[in-house]
Coordinates of C-alpha atoms in Angstrom, one line a residue:
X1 CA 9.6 0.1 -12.9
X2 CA 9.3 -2.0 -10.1
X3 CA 7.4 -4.9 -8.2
X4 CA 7.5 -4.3 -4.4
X5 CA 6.8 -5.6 -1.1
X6 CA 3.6 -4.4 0.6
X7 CA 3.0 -6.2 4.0
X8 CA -0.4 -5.0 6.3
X9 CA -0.3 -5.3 10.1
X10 CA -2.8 -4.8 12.7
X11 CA -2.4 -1.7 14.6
X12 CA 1.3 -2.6 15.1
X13 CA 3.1 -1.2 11.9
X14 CA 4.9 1.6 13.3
X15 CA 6.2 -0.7 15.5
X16 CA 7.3 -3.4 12.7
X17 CA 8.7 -0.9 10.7
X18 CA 11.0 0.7 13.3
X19 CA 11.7 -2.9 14.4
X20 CA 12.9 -3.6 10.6
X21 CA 14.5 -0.3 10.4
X22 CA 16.7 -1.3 13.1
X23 CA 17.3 -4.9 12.1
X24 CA 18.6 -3.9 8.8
X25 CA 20.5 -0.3 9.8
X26 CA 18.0 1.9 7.4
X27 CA 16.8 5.5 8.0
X28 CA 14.1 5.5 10.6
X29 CA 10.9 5.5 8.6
X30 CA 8.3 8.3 7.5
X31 CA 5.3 7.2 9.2
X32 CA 1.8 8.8 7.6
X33 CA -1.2 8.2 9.7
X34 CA -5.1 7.8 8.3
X35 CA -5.7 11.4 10.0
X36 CA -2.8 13.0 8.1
X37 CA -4.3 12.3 5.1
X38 CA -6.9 14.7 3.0
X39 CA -10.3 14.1 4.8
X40 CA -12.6 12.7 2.3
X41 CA -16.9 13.7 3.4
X42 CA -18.1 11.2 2.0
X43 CA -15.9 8.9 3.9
X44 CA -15.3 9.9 7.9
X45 CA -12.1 8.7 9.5
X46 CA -13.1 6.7 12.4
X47 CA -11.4 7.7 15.9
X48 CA -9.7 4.6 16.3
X49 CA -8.1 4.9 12.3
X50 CA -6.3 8.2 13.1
X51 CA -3.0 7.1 14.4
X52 CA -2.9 4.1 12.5
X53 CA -0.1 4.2 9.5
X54 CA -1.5 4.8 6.4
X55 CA 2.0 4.5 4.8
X56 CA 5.4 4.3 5.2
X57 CA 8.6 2.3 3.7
X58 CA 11.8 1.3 4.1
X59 CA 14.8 0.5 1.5
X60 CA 16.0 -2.8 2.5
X61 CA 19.4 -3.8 0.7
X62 CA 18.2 -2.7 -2.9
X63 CA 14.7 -3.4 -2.1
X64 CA 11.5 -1.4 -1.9
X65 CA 9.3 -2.5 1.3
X66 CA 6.3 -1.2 2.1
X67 CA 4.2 -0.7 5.5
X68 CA 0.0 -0.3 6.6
X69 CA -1.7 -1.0 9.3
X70 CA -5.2 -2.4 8.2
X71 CA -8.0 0.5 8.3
X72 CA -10.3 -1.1 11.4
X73 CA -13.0 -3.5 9.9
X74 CA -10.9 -4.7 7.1
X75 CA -10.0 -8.5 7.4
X76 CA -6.6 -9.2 8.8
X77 CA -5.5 -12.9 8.6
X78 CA -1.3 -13.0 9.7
X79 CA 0.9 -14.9 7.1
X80 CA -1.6 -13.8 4.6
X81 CA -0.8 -9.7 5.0
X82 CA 1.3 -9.3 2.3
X83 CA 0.8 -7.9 -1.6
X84 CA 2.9 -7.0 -4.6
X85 CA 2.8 -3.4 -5.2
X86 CA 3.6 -2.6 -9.3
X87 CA 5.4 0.9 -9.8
X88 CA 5.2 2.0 -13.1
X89 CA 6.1 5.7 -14.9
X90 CA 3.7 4.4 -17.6
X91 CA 0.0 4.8 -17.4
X92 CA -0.8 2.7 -20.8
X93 CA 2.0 0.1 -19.3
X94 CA -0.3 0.1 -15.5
X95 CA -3.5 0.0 -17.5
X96 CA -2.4 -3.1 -19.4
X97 CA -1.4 -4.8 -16.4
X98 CA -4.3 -3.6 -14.8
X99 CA -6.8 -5.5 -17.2
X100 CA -4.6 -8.5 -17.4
X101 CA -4.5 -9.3 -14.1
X102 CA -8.3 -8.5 -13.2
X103 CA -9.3 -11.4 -15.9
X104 CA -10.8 -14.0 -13.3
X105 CA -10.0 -12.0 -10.6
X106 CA -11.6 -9.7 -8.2
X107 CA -11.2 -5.7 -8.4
X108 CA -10.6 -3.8 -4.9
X109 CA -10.5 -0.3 -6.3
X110 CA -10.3 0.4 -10.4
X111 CA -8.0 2.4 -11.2
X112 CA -8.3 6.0 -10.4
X113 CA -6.3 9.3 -8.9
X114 CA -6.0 9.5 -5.2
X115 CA -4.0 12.2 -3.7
X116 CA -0.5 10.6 -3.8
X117 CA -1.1 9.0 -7.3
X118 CA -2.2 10.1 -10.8
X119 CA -3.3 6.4 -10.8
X120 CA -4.2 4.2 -8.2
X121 CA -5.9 0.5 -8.0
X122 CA -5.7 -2.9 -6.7
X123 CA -6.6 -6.0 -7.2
X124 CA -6.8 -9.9 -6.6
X125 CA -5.9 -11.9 -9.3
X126 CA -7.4 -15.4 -10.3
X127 CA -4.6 -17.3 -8.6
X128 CA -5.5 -15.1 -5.3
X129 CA -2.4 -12.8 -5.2
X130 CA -3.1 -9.0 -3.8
X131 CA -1.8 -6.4 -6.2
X132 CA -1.4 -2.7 -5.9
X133 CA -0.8 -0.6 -8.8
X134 CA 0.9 3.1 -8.5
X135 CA 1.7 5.3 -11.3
X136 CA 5.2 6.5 -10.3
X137 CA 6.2 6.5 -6.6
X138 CA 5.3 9.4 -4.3
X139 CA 8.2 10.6 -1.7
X140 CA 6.0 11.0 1.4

């Protein structure tokens, strides 16, 4: 189990993250893009979202950090583009966290499978903190 680092940028993450690779000597990053992802109907991918990074992270001395561009038309406010992403191998252990954290808060998207999680959600809690929730960690 952990509690990452998830920080958002705007249009300029593959840029930070091979910046921080650098800086800290890691493995240049896998970078996923919005258009490699499974196309969802119901939902189009806009032009300008395909070659924006949908994911990608980087192990900084011990440390789990995490890397998205904002999908276009999401608010983006810098010093505020940062969440705590909770990895768990536990689904009744995510759930509980889930539900405790959501009381006074605001839900983003209730937990539910996506196509690199058996259970995926976030949230902001009453105290205004951005959470993710992933049921293990995917290696893409």
């Amino acid at each position: 189990m952990s509690v990452d680092v998830y920080l958002n940028f705007n249009g300029n993450c593959r840029e930070a993250a091979t910046f921080y690779a650098e800086v800290f000597g890691t493995e240049a990053p896998k970078l996923m893009t919005f258009g490699e992802a499974p196309p969802n109907p119901e939902y189009p991918l806009p032009e300008e979202a395909k070659n924006l990074i949908m994911h990608t992270r980087l192990q900084i001395h011990g440390s789990n950090v995490m890397f998205s561009d904002v999908f276009p038309g999401m608010p983006f406010v810098e010093g505020n583009n940062i969440s705590l992403s909770l990895v768990i191998d536990s689904l009744e252990d995510l759930q509980s966290a889930f539900n405790k954290l959501q009381v006074g808060g605001k839900v983003m998207m209730e937990l539910q499978e996506t196509f690199w999680s058996k259970a995926y959600g976030s949230l902001t809690d009453k105290f205004g903190i951005h959470w993710q929730f992933n049921l293990g960690i995917n290696e893409f």
